[in-house]
Structure formats: C-alpha cells, structure tokens
XYZ file of C-alpha atoms in Angstrom:
571
model
C 23.963 57.772 95.313
C 22.000 58.356 92.152
C 21.183 61.870 91.262
C 17.524 62.636 91.008
C 16.096 63.134 87.562
C 15.477 66.719 86.543
C 11.945 67.853 86.437
C 10.250 67.223 83.131
C 8.812 69.952 81.094
C 5.365 69.912 79.723
C 4.557 68.023 76.527
C 5.607 69.639 73.291
C 3.119 71.409 71.129
C 0.894 69.309 68.885
C 2.613 70.705 65.819
C 5.941 69.184 66.822
C 7.151 65.982 65.083
C 6.042 62.577 66.326
C 9.573 61.585 67.413
C 11.930 63.442 69.769
C 15.580 62.994 70.819
C 16.994 63.895 74.256
C 20.572 65.143 73.897
C 22.773 63.158 76.237
C 25.861 64.443 77.930
C 29.248 62.863 77.552
C 29.793 59.307 78.781
C 26.119 58.576 78.183
C 24.621 55.555 76.308
C 21.511 55.874 74.145
C 18.870 53.151 74.588
C 15.524 52.642 72.938
C 12.418 52.710 75.053
C 8.823 52.482 74.128
C 6.395 55.345 74.795
C 5.113 55.459 78.359
C 8.247 53.962 79.952
C 9.007 57.315 81.635
C 6.539 59.759 83.045
C 7.890 62.732 81.175
C 7.348 60.938 77.783
C 3.825 59.769 78.334
C 1.547 60.522 75.416
C 4.313 60.777 72.783
C 4.010 58.549 69.702
C 6.907 56.646 68.164
C 10.316 55.864 69.601
C 12.408 58.080 72.012
C 15.941 57.960 73.412
C 17.023 58.436 77.045
C 20.458 58.773 78.593
C 21.815 56.385 81.142
C 25.138 57.557 82.666
C 27.539 55.306 84.405
C 27.664 57.776 87.258
C 24.561 59.816 87.088
C 21.304 60.082 85.195
C 21.325 63.533 83.531
C 19.197 64.695 80.633
C 18.848 67.975 78.873
C 15.715 69.730 79.960
C 14.729 70.764 76.417
C 13.302 68.763 73.472
C 15.123 68.822 70.149
C 12.445 69.003 67.486
C 14.252 67.146 64.704
C 13.252 64.163 62.526
C 16.320 61.908 62.812
C 17.303 58.318 61.803
C 18.771 57.312 65.182
C 17.933 53.735 66.227
C 16.482 52.933 62.709
C 14.084 55.803 62.656
C 10.551 55.491 61.261
C 11.616 53.868 57.874
C 11.037 50.168 57.260
C 14.284 49.689 55.290
C 16.582 52.700 54.720
C 16.585 56.160 56.474
C 18.703 59.240 55.612
C 18.746 62.902 56.831
C 18.510 65.505 54.091
C 18.352 69.274 55.033
C 17.509 68.528 58.629
C 14.634 66.180 57.708
C 14.579 62.342 57.332
C 13.936 60.558 54.012
C 12.967 56.839 53.562
C 14.150 54.625 50.670
C 13.975 50.900 49.761
C 16.377 48.112 48.856
C 16.699 46.856 45.267
C 13.598 44.835 44.305
C 11.300 46.955 46.479
C 9.320 50.195 45.931
C 8.237 52.896 48.444
C 4.570 52.754 49.337
C 2.296 55.849 49.424
C 2.876 56.315 53.170
C 6.537 57.141 52.263
C 7.701 54.859 55.098
C 6.944 51.233 54.119
C 8.467 49.213 51.239
C 6.575 46.710 49.008
C 8.003 43.929 46.770
C 8.266 44.787 43.048
C 6.788 42.034 40.735
C 9.401 42.150 37.945
C 7.427 39.498 35.933
C 4.321 41.732 35.752
C 6.164 45.040 35.248
C 8.342 43.547 32.477
C 11.699 44.527 33.997
C 12.873 40.907 34.357
C 15.916 39.459 32.541
C 14.333 36.194 31.276
C 15.030 35.248 27.637
C 13.070 33.372 24.914
C 11.923 29.943 26.105
C 12.145 30.926 29.805
C 9.363 31.654 32.286
C 9.622 34.478 34.884
C 8.803 33.522 38.499
C 8.592 36.424 41.038
C 10.342 36.136 44.432
C 10.500 38.502 47.447
C 12.806 41.315 46.371
C 13.846 39.612 43.132
C 12.810 36.995 40.481
C 14.062 33.769 38.909
C 13.945 32.492 35.277
C 12.782 28.920 34.669
C 12.937 26.974 31.378
C 9.467 27.022 29.802
C 8.064 23.495 29.404
C 5.047 22.571 27.226
C 3.335 19.361 28.293
C 0.888 17.230 26.283
C -2.716 16.685 27.263
C -2.907 14.524 30.366
C 0.380 15.879 31.753
C 1.361 18.852 33.889
C 4.650 20.696 34.435
C 6.275 20.300 37.818
C 9.870 21.170 38.716
C 10.834 21.444 35.039
C 9.434 18.020 33.976
C 6.087 16.789 32.636
C 4.385 14.337 34.939
C 1.157 12.385 34.447
C -2.115 13.764 35.820
C -4.089 11.134 37.735
C -7.565 12.031 36.480
C -9.096 9.359 38.694
C -7.582 10.889 41.879
C -8.343 14.520 41.013
C -11.802 13.488 39.703
C -11.506 15.081 36.273
C -12.644 11.905 34.458
C -16.061 11.440 32.799
C -16.756 7.811 33.685
C -20.432 7.023 34.294
C -21.963 5.784 37.504
C -21.659 2.145 36.448
C -18.015 2.420 35.394
C -14.709 2.501 37.272
C -11.956 4.958 36.387
C -8.458 3.529 35.885
C -5.567 5.917 35.360
C -3.223 5.389 32.404
C -0.100 7.199 31.276
C -1.387 10.558 29.967
C -5.090 9.553 30.101
C -7.561 7.196 31.754
C -9.999 4.404 30.846
C -13.489 3.632 32.085
C -13.954 -0.029 32.921
C -17.152 -1.836 33.754
C -18.017 -2.707 37.311
C -19.748 -5.855 36.080
C -19.512 -8.293 33.126
C -22.422 -9.045 30.783
C -23.495 -12.382 29.304
C -22.729 -13.331 25.704
C -24.808 -11.184 23.337
C -24.947 -8.216 25.717
C -22.698 -5.215 26.394
C -22.446 -2.437 28.976
C -23.806 1.012 28.135
C -22.471 4.305 29.482
C -24.506 3.853 32.697
C -23.113 0.385 33.411
C -26.257 -1.476 32.338
C -26.207 -4.640 30.148
C -28.005 -4.057 26.843
C -28.540 -6.370 23.824
C -25.970 -6.389 20.999
C -27.413 -6.134 17.477
C -25.160 -8.687 15.785
C -26.793 -8.024 12.396
C -25.422 -4.462 12.329
C -22.245 -4.873 14.382
C -20.836 -8.009 12.669
C -19.676 -8.009 9.039
C -20.514 -11.617 8.106
C -23.218 -13.107 10.289
C -25.102 -15.284 7.772
C -24.095 -17.218 4.671
C -24.907 -15.840 1.185
C -28.615 -16.170 0.452
C -29.635 -15.769 4.106
C -30.931 -12.702 5.998
C -29.841 -11.833 9.557
C -32.604 -11.238 12.172
C -31.554 -9.923 15.607
C -32.895 -11.560 18.773
C -32.359 -10.816 22.471
C -28.823 -11.904 23.209
C -28.304 -13.568 19.810
C -29.483 -13.622 16.154
C -30.960 -16.015 13.561
C -30.437 -16.498 9.805
C -33.441 -16.773 7.487
C -33.164 -17.888 3.845
C -34.008 -15.239 1.217
C -36.350 -16.125 -1.600
C -36.096 -14.268 -4.939
C -37.987 -14.763 -8.218
C -36.149 -13.988 -11.466
C -37.490 -13.311 -14.964
C -36.727 -15.453 -18.011
C -33.075 -15.137 -19.015
C -32.005 -14.435 -15.427
C -31.172 -16.599 -12.446
C -30.640 -16.055 -8.735
C -27.112 -14.921 -7.850
C -24.830 -16.781 -5.426
C -25.806 -14.478 -2.556
C -29.538 -14.955 -3.230
C -30.171 -11.209 -3.089
C -30.299 -10.307 -6.784
C -30.927 -11.759 -10.234
C -28.020 -12.148 -12.645
C -28.026 -12.635 -16.404
C -27.792 -16.162 -17.868
C -25.083 -16.337 -20.557
C -26.818 -18.544 -23.105
C -23.767 -18.394 -25.357
C -21.483 -19.726 -22.652
C -23.981 -22.309 -21.411
C -24.643 -23.508 -24.973
C -28.439 -23.036 -24.719
C -28.654 -20.674 -27.717
C -30.088 -21.529 -31.177
C -28.135 -19.967 -34.024
C -27.900 -21.073 -37.647
C -24.822 -22.222 -39.579
C -22.151 -19.546 -39.885
C -23.737 -17.459 -37.108
C -22.133 -16.367 -33.856
C -23.949 -16.081 -30.522
C -23.692 -12.737 -28.649
C -25.067 -12.619 -25.118
C -27.528 -9.830 -24.162
C -29.047 -8.934 -20.770
C -31.790 -11.529 -20.319
C -31.384 -12.925 -23.848
C -28.923 -13.381 -26.749
C -28.474 -12.424 -30.404
C -27.256 -14.418 -33.439
C -24.902 -12.468 -35.738
C -22.993 -13.384 -38.846
C -19.268 -13.901 -38.574
C -16.654 -11.651 -40.164
C -16.817 -11.839 -43.931
C -20.507 -12.828 -44.030
C -23.758 -10.873 -44.499
C -27.193 -11.835 -43.205
C -29.838 -12.666 -45.821
C -33.135 -11.403 -44.391
C -35.176 -13.461 -46.855
C -33.550 -16.857 -46.412
C -32.364 -16.123 -42.849
C -28.842 -17.326 -43.611
C -25.360 -15.794 -43.699
C -23.897 -15.303 -47.202
C -20.244 -14.776 -48.026
C -19.211 -11.177 -48.803
C -16.987 -10.681 -51.877
C -14.586 -8.161 -50.355
C -12.670 -7.798 -53.634
C -15.800 -6.463 -55.417
C -16.985 -4.383 -52.487
C -13.601 -2.664 -51.867
C -11.829 -2.647 -55.248
C -8.192 -1.524 -55.148
C -8.155 -0.993 -51.377
C -7.401 -4.452 -50.049
C -4.486 -5.664 -52.164
C -1.741 -3.779 -53.968
C -2.128 -5.949 -57.127
C -4.540 -8.908 -57.338
C -7.424 -9.755 -54.951
C -8.964 -13.276 -54.814
C -12.175 -13.861 -52.825
C -12.340 -16.759 -50.337
C -15.216 -17.979 -48.103
C -15.506 -15.401 -45.355
C -12.349 -13.545 -46.373
C -10.011 -12.753 -49.284
C -6.417 -13.423 -50.398
C -3.914 -11.199 -52.168
C -1.565 -12.355 -54.958
C 1.135 -10.695 -57.063
C 1.927 -10.572 -60.777
C 5.141 -11.867 -62.324
C 8.286 -10.191 -61.035
C 6.926 -9.608 -57.541
C 6.435 -11.726 -54.441
C 3.746 -11.362 -51.788
C 5.031 -9.434 -48.783
C 4.848 -10.584 -45.178
C 1.698 -8.517 -44.551
C -0.156 -10.552 -47.198
C -1.297 -7.412 -49.054
C 1.694 -5.695 -50.694
C 4.074 -7.058 -53.326
C 7.879 -6.886 -53.196
C 10.241 -6.491 -56.106
C 12.376 -9.493 -57.062
C 16.101 -9.557 -56.234
C 18.293 -7.864 -58.863
C 21.433 -8.956 -57.011
C 21.632 -12.216 -58.979
C 24.286 -10.541 -61.229
C 26.671 -10.222 -58.206
C 27.536 -6.503 -58.382
C 29.066 -6.544 -54.873
C 32.311 -8.104 -53.600
C 30.475 -10.072 -50.920
C 26.727 -9.619 -50.396
C 23.999 -7.714 -52.207
C 20.729 -6.416 -50.746
C 17.866 -5.891 -53.128
C 15.869 -2.657 -52.899
C 12.914 -1.533 -54.939
C 14.397 -0.926 -58.393
C 18.024 -1.098 -57.262
C 20.482 -2.842 -54.909
C 22.742 -2.217 -51.905
C 26.080 -3.900 -51.123
C 26.789 -5.148 -47.607
C 29.427 -7.320 -45.985
C 29.388 -10.638 -44.238
C 29.922 -10.852 -40.494
C 33.458 -9.842 -39.654
C 33.755 -7.238 -42.409
C 32.628 -3.653 -42.997
C 31.811 -1.782 -46.216
C 34.470 0.687 -47.377
C 33.791 4.128 -48.797
C 33.668 2.822 -52.396
C 30.376 1.127 -51.503
C 31.457 -2.245 -52.943
C 34.515 -3.542 -51.018
C 34.400 -5.190 -47.567
C 37.232 -5.131 -44.988
C 37.707 -7.254 -41.861
C 36.632 -5.808 -38.505
C 36.711 -6.792 -34.838
C 33.052 -7.699 -34.578
C 33.061 -8.371 -30.842
C 34.601 -5.052 -29.804
C 32.334 -3.023 -32.077
C 29.221 -5.078 -31.285
C 27.814 -4.789 -34.799
C 24.490 -6.567 -35.005
C 23.483 -9.774 -33.264
C 26.404 -11.877 -34.401
C 26.134 -14.387 -31.583
C 23.055 -15.506 -29.770
C 24.802 -15.494 -26.390
C 28.489 -14.475 -26.345
C 31.048 -13.377 -28.946
C 34.736 -14.311 -28.751
C 36.841 -12.466 -31.308
C 39.603 -14.276 -33.225
C 41.903 -12.857 -35.918
C 39.877 -12.290 -39.040
C 36.665 -13.643 -37.532
C 34.936 -14.457 -34.273
C 33.523 -17.409 -32.391
C 30.262 -17.713 -30.528
C 29.908 -19.247 -27.081
C 26.867 -20.637 -25.229
C 25.909 -20.837 -21.530
C 27.855 -23.426 -19.564
C 24.739 -25.476 -18.747
C 21.595 -26.331 -20.640
C 22.885 -25.416 -24.138
C 25.344 -26.522 -26.776
C 26.564 -24.769 -29.912
C 24.337 -25.299 -32.916
C 25.643 -26.413 -36.299
C 25.532 -22.830 -37.620
C 28.092 -21.839 -34.925
C 26.072 -18.727 -34.081
C 23.081 -19.898 -32.104
C 22.821 -22.127 -29.064
C 20.874 -25.375 -29.171
C 19.040 -26.649 -26.148
C 20.408 -29.829 -24.566
C 17.740 -32.471 -24.026
C 18.792 -33.630 -20.570
C 15.987 -36.190 -20.587
C 17.429 -37.908 -23.679
C 21.079 -37.655 -22.633
C 20.312 -38.796 -19.071
C 21.872 -35.679 -17.527
C 18.974 -35.181 -15.095
C 18.278 -36.077 -11.464
C 14.660 -37.244 -11.740
C 13.722 -40.259 -9.624
C 12.371 -43.529 -10.982
C 8.802 -42.513 -10.145
C 9.161 -39.187 -12.017
C 9.113 -38.381 -15.719
C 11.722 -36.068 -17.183
C 10.415 -33.293 -19.458
C 12.835 -31.132 -21.407
C 12.345 -27.363 -21.658
C 14.426 -24.553 -23.164
C 17.776 -24.538 -21.323
C 16.688 -26.949 -18.580
C 14.283 -29.756 -17.657
C 11.516 -30.591 -15.217
C 10.823 -33.716 -13.172
C 7.096 -34.448 -13.361
C 5.014 -36.872 -11.292
C 1.896 -38.292 -12.939
C -0.019 -39.691 -9.983
C -3.688 -40.481 -9.806
C -5.897 -39.157 -6.991
C -7.930 -41.504 -4.746
C -10.724 -43.479 -6.475
C -8.795 -43.366 -9.800
C -6.681 -45.951 -11.564
C -3.774 -45.296 -13.886
C -4.921 -46.273 -17.395
C -1.661 -45.120 -19.032
C 1.438 -43.081 -18.216
C -0.525 -39.837 -18.537
C -4.179 -40.825 -18.007
C -6.209 -41.631 -14.887
C -9.676 -43.275 -15.090
C -12.270 -42.942 -12.325
C -13.315 -46.130 -10.551
C -16.938 -46.843 -9.716
C -18.825 -44.789 -7.118
C -19.971 -46.996 -4.213
C -23.613 -46.356 -3.514
C -23.649 -43.644 -6.204
C -22.258 -41.140 -3.705
C -23.137 -37.630 -4.989
C -19.645 -36.233 -4.325
C -18.102 -39.140 -6.233
C -20.458 -38.678 -9.190
C -19.354 -35.046 -9.515
C -15.717 -36.071 -10.054
C -14.388 -36.016 -13.643
C -14.523 -39.314 -15.538
C -10.957 -38.972 -16.763
C -7.851 -36.913 -15.857
C -5.248 -36.624 -18.611
C -1.812 -34.971 -18.245
C -0.348 -32.768 -20.993
C 2.843 -30.746 -21.332
C 3.197 -27.543 -23.348
C 6.306 -25.441 -23.860
C 6.295 -21.838 -25.156
C 8.716 -18.945 -25.216
C 8.208 -15.495 -23.698
C 8.089 -13.818 -27.127
C 4.956 -15.723 -28.221
C 2.335 -13.465 -29.782
C -0.786 -13.194 -27.639
C -3.619 -13.984 -27.519
C -2.500 -17.421 -28.721
C -4.507 -20.639 -28.917
C -2.396 -23.214 -27.068
C -4.766 -26.163 -26.499
C -7.966 -27.705 -27.890
C -10.242 -30.157 -26.170
C -13.212 -32.149 -27.524
C -14.869 -35.534 -26.966
C -13.638 -38.462 -29.040
C -15.665 -39.623 -30.784
C -18.067 -36.687 -31.137
C -21.746 -37.154 -32.005
C -24.401 -34.886 -33.390
C -26.080 -32.995 -30.586
C -23.045 -33.023 -28.305
C -22.610 -29.819 -26.344
C -19.479 -28.982 -24.384
C -18.449 -26.197 -22.026
C -14.809 -25.526 -21.183
C -13.393 -23.687 -18.175
C -10.035 -23.275 -16.392
C -10.709 -24.548 -12.868
C -7.220 -24.309 -11.360
C -3.915 -22.555 -11.922
C -5.262 -19.322 -13.449
C -5.035 -17.095 -10.381
C -3.070 -14.451 -12.321
C -5.481 -14.465 -15.287
C -3.019 -15.475 -18.000
C -5.396 -18.047 -19.555
C -8.904 -17.967 -20.986
C -11.220 -20.426 -22.718
C -13.403 -20.139 -25.766
C -15.963 -22.448 -27.319
C -15.144 -23.054 -30.988
C -18.259 -25.086 -31.823
C -20.765 -27.361 -30.114
C -18.188 -30.048 -29.351
C -14.829 -28.237 -29.311
C -13.310 -25.812 -26.822
C -9.977 -24.041 -26.816
C -7.567 -22.624 -24.239
C -5.826 -19.325 -24.988
C -2.753 -17.655 -23.533
C -4.522 -14.341 -23.042
C -1.566 -12.045 -22.302
C 2.199 -12.147 -22.555
C 4.308 -13.756 -19.834
C 7.394 -11.550 -19.679
C 9.688 -13.927 -17.808
C 10.222 -17.672 -17.488
C 7.377 -19.231 -15.501
C 5.769 -22.640 -14.904
C 1.999 -23.217 -14.720
C -0.089 -26.236 -13.770
C -3.543 -25.602 -15.241
C -6.681 -27.751 -14.890
C -9.036 -27.411 -17.889
C -12.447 -28.991 -17.300
C -14.675 -30.003 -20.225
C -18.304 -30.742 -19.384
C -20.031 -32.888 -22.048
C -23.812 -32.856 -22.356
C -24.752 -35.921 -24.395
C -28.327 -37.194 -24.622
C -29.299 -35.412 -21.412
C -26.386 -36.784 -19.398
C -23.573 -34.543 -18.096
C -20.002 -35.914 -17.908
C -16.825 -34.013 -17.087
C -13.215 -34.535 -18.139
C -10.089 -32.767 -16.877
C -6.965 -31.964 -18.855
C -4.143 -31.280 -16.380
C -1.675 -29.217 -18.402
C 1.897 -28.334 -17.454
C 2.614 -25.065 -19.306
C 6.275 -24.028 -19.326
C 7.130 -20.500 -20.461
C 10.865 -20.233 -21.176
C 13.172 -17.502 -22.408
C 13.519 -16.856 -26.130
C 15.712 -19.179 -28.158
C 19.398 -18.304 -27.953
C-alpha cells in the first residue's frame, strides 16, 4: 500500500525565489511537473521537482530556497551555479538579452566581426554567418545564387512602354512594339497612334536637284525651284544658287592680241602676258626690255632682249651654263695633265679615273678596283658583274637587251620582233620593258575610217541623243617615264583646218578620276592636255579628251581617246 503524502506546509514567503526544489530521499527519481499539478505547489511560478519512490512517496517537508539549474533551469541555453546562485550564458553566435535569461542571434555582418575577405559578401545566419563571392551585374540583370540572370521587365512591370505598345523582353533589356501597323507614310507615336511622317525632314534625298520637297498627308511632292541670276552668273546644277560663269573657259571673253583672260566673280579681266606691259594710250601690250630694266641682274655676262622675254649669252672662253644665265669656264684639260681623265674646274683641273680604276694618293695615277664590290657610282644601269680588271653589266631577263655602250639596257620592241601574244584583232604597242595589246573598236553608230579613227554615221530622225555624240573618235598612244618633269604638256588638239573665228573648248571627260591630268586653252582654236602631277610608279591610263568646236554658230565635238603609259625610268 502506498504511504500517504505528508502534509504540505504553507506557501513560502513572497521574497523567496520563483523556483523551489524538494530534496528527495534515496532511491527517488526527479521528474518535472508544471505548477498546479500538486496541491501543495499551487500558486508557485516556474518549474518544480517532486520525488516518486519505487516503494513509497516521501518528500521533505521543508522548501530549499536555492536558485538551481536542475532540469534546465530558467536559462534558454546555458545555466551554471556560481556562489549558490544560477547564472545564464549563451552559445557562440548569440548574446544575452537584457532579461539575463534569453539569448538573441548576433548579426556578425552588421557588427563587423565576420571573417569575409575582399570581394566577398557577408550573409548572416542563425548563430553564425556565411561569406559569398560578391557579384556585380550589368543593368538589366540581377544576382541570384552567385550568377547574373536577366530581369524580365515585362513580367515585373518595370518597363515604360505606352498604352498602345506591347512590351517584349530581351536579354538584359526590353523593347516596345506596336500593337498595330500603320499605312505607308505613317508611323506609330508613343501612345500607339498612327501619325504622318514628314518625308522632307526625315529622308536625305527626296527630290532631284533643282526641286523643293513639300510634305503631304501620308506622302510628299517635289516642286521645281525657280531662281534668277545676274549677268555673269548662271543657275547651279541644284537650282538653289547662282554660280559664276567662267568666260575665259567658255571662250566668251574679248581680249586683244597678247592679252590673257583672267576670270572674276561675275566678269573677267584682260591682262598682259609675262614680259609685256599694257599701253594705256593705245590699249595694247608692248614688249618689256628686261635687259634695260634690270641691268646686270639677269645674266652673268651678256643679256639679249627677245619678244616677251630675254636670252643670256657668254663671251669668248666661256659657255652658257645649263641654267641659261651663268657662264662656265672652258676645259683646260685639253693638255692631258692626268694619266686617264681630267675634270675641268673654274681656273684649274681635277684628275679622275675611268670606271674600274681609282685615283692614287699622287692625284694623277689610276689603279684598278673591284667596281662591283665597292659599288662606286652608277656603273651599270641594272646589275654589275665583276671580271678581272673590269666589270660587265647585265640586264633584266625579259623586256630588255644590253645596249651598244655595254652599260645601259635597251628596251626590246616585242611588237617588232613578234615576241608578243596579241590576237589578230589587237594591235601591239611597245612600252618601256614590256608591251600592251590594244583593241581599236568603234562604238555603235560609228564606222571605222582607219586603224585608229572612228567616224559617226548619220542620226536617223535627228535623234537628240545621237546628235550629242562626237563626230569623230581618234585613238592615240603616249609613253612617258616616271621621272618626267611636271606639269608637262603631253598632247595638243585643234581642228584641221582651222578658220578665223573658230572657238574650241577642251576637257578630260573620262579616265581622270585621280586628277593626274588637266587641260588648258592655248588660243581660240588650240587646246592642250597636261600631266599635272608626277606619277611615282608605272601606271596605264585611258583618257578621253573632248574638243568642242564652235564654228559659225554650230557646235561639233571630237574625242581623242588616248592611251597614256607611264613606265619606269630608262635602265
């Protein structure tokens, strides 16, 4: 039979601790109960222990007023007894709250006690933290799980498309597309409405030159511009401005004999040529005697006046120099003071040696040298091959042969020797170091009058386009070297025969895309073509030079089709 429980004592004083422990006798087991489970513990706060014996239920009849850590105690994490009183503490990563019982998580990322390095991002966890690699994403992307992924602006509604537009997500951005399509000449505005397109401002070339663009609803129209120009000016190609008329180029000027036309804005001026002076009384150009006007400054010895210029000459014992002004001393080397060659200098002489020899220290004797190894001077035009006591010159394997002087190379005329591959319909034309196969064919509505000339046939019904064609097309061939001095006059063109009152104008109409050629009018019936600037490497040109002849009020044109071959300098 169970023993009856001892009588309970009254409740402890209010000043006693909230928790109490009942000391159990031996062989007892301590269990947790909640307040109110036993009558004697009613009204006590917290947890209490009771004794349950295997044989009998016996409890001490006194309360032990101690704060203890039995059964976990009042602490949320750790409880320890110090000096007869309990003390609460927290696990790592937590901190004790003001009530001295509960524990709260420590945010290491905010407090700065984390262990994350440069380039890592601190992420707080319960009781600890983790370090993630910091990732910087471009606009339109967001970081997720360590990678940048696209933001769907259309789904999250962060786009700015108008009411009449539809949002379509793209990689890193979005586009606003129209909900409807507009007719030709219209476009959608930001609200999805169709509005007119001003083609005059939005298109670069709506109308042809000389026309003005006028916008209409859904389209545009072109209206011709009308412009009035003053005398000496004419309407430009675009019809929007007046341009100067070059009377000198057009041949509409009136200048006297010996005068040169100079174009001016809206007019022209007649000036005297170099070496002439205008006579204001007789209105003519008179020759200037440069020798009288500039005595002693033009020529080193004798000055002779010529029409429009002057000429220098030398006294006995001197010869006119290459510059045409100075005089050179005659050669004193006729007495042969040197063993080989003598060079005349002003008032003296200088000995020098022939090719293959060099001048010794005595200044008179020459000794053999290896010219090729020492590369003295330009002994050979192409290649030097040394031989004992002399040397031999060699030429390129094709296109050249050794000249009679054994130093320079002579061009092989493949056309004459038959060493070309031109067909029977082609003409062979020799150039420096090579040849060209040329075809002289006539265009439609022309007949071949000779090997190099095409004559225009009649124009059926006087068709305007046919009448504009040149009356004659003549082929020419010109050959120059790259070291030609420029500007150089390379071609003249004039009517044959020429009559008084004829006026011609000359222009390069084809083949001058790089601007190497220019034209100049020499007189009323003669024009010239110039090589305006130097061609630095071998090059072929096919140039059309058109001469327009104004004779008795009728305009006729002729074309000179010129093959210009620029070759390397002579070897």
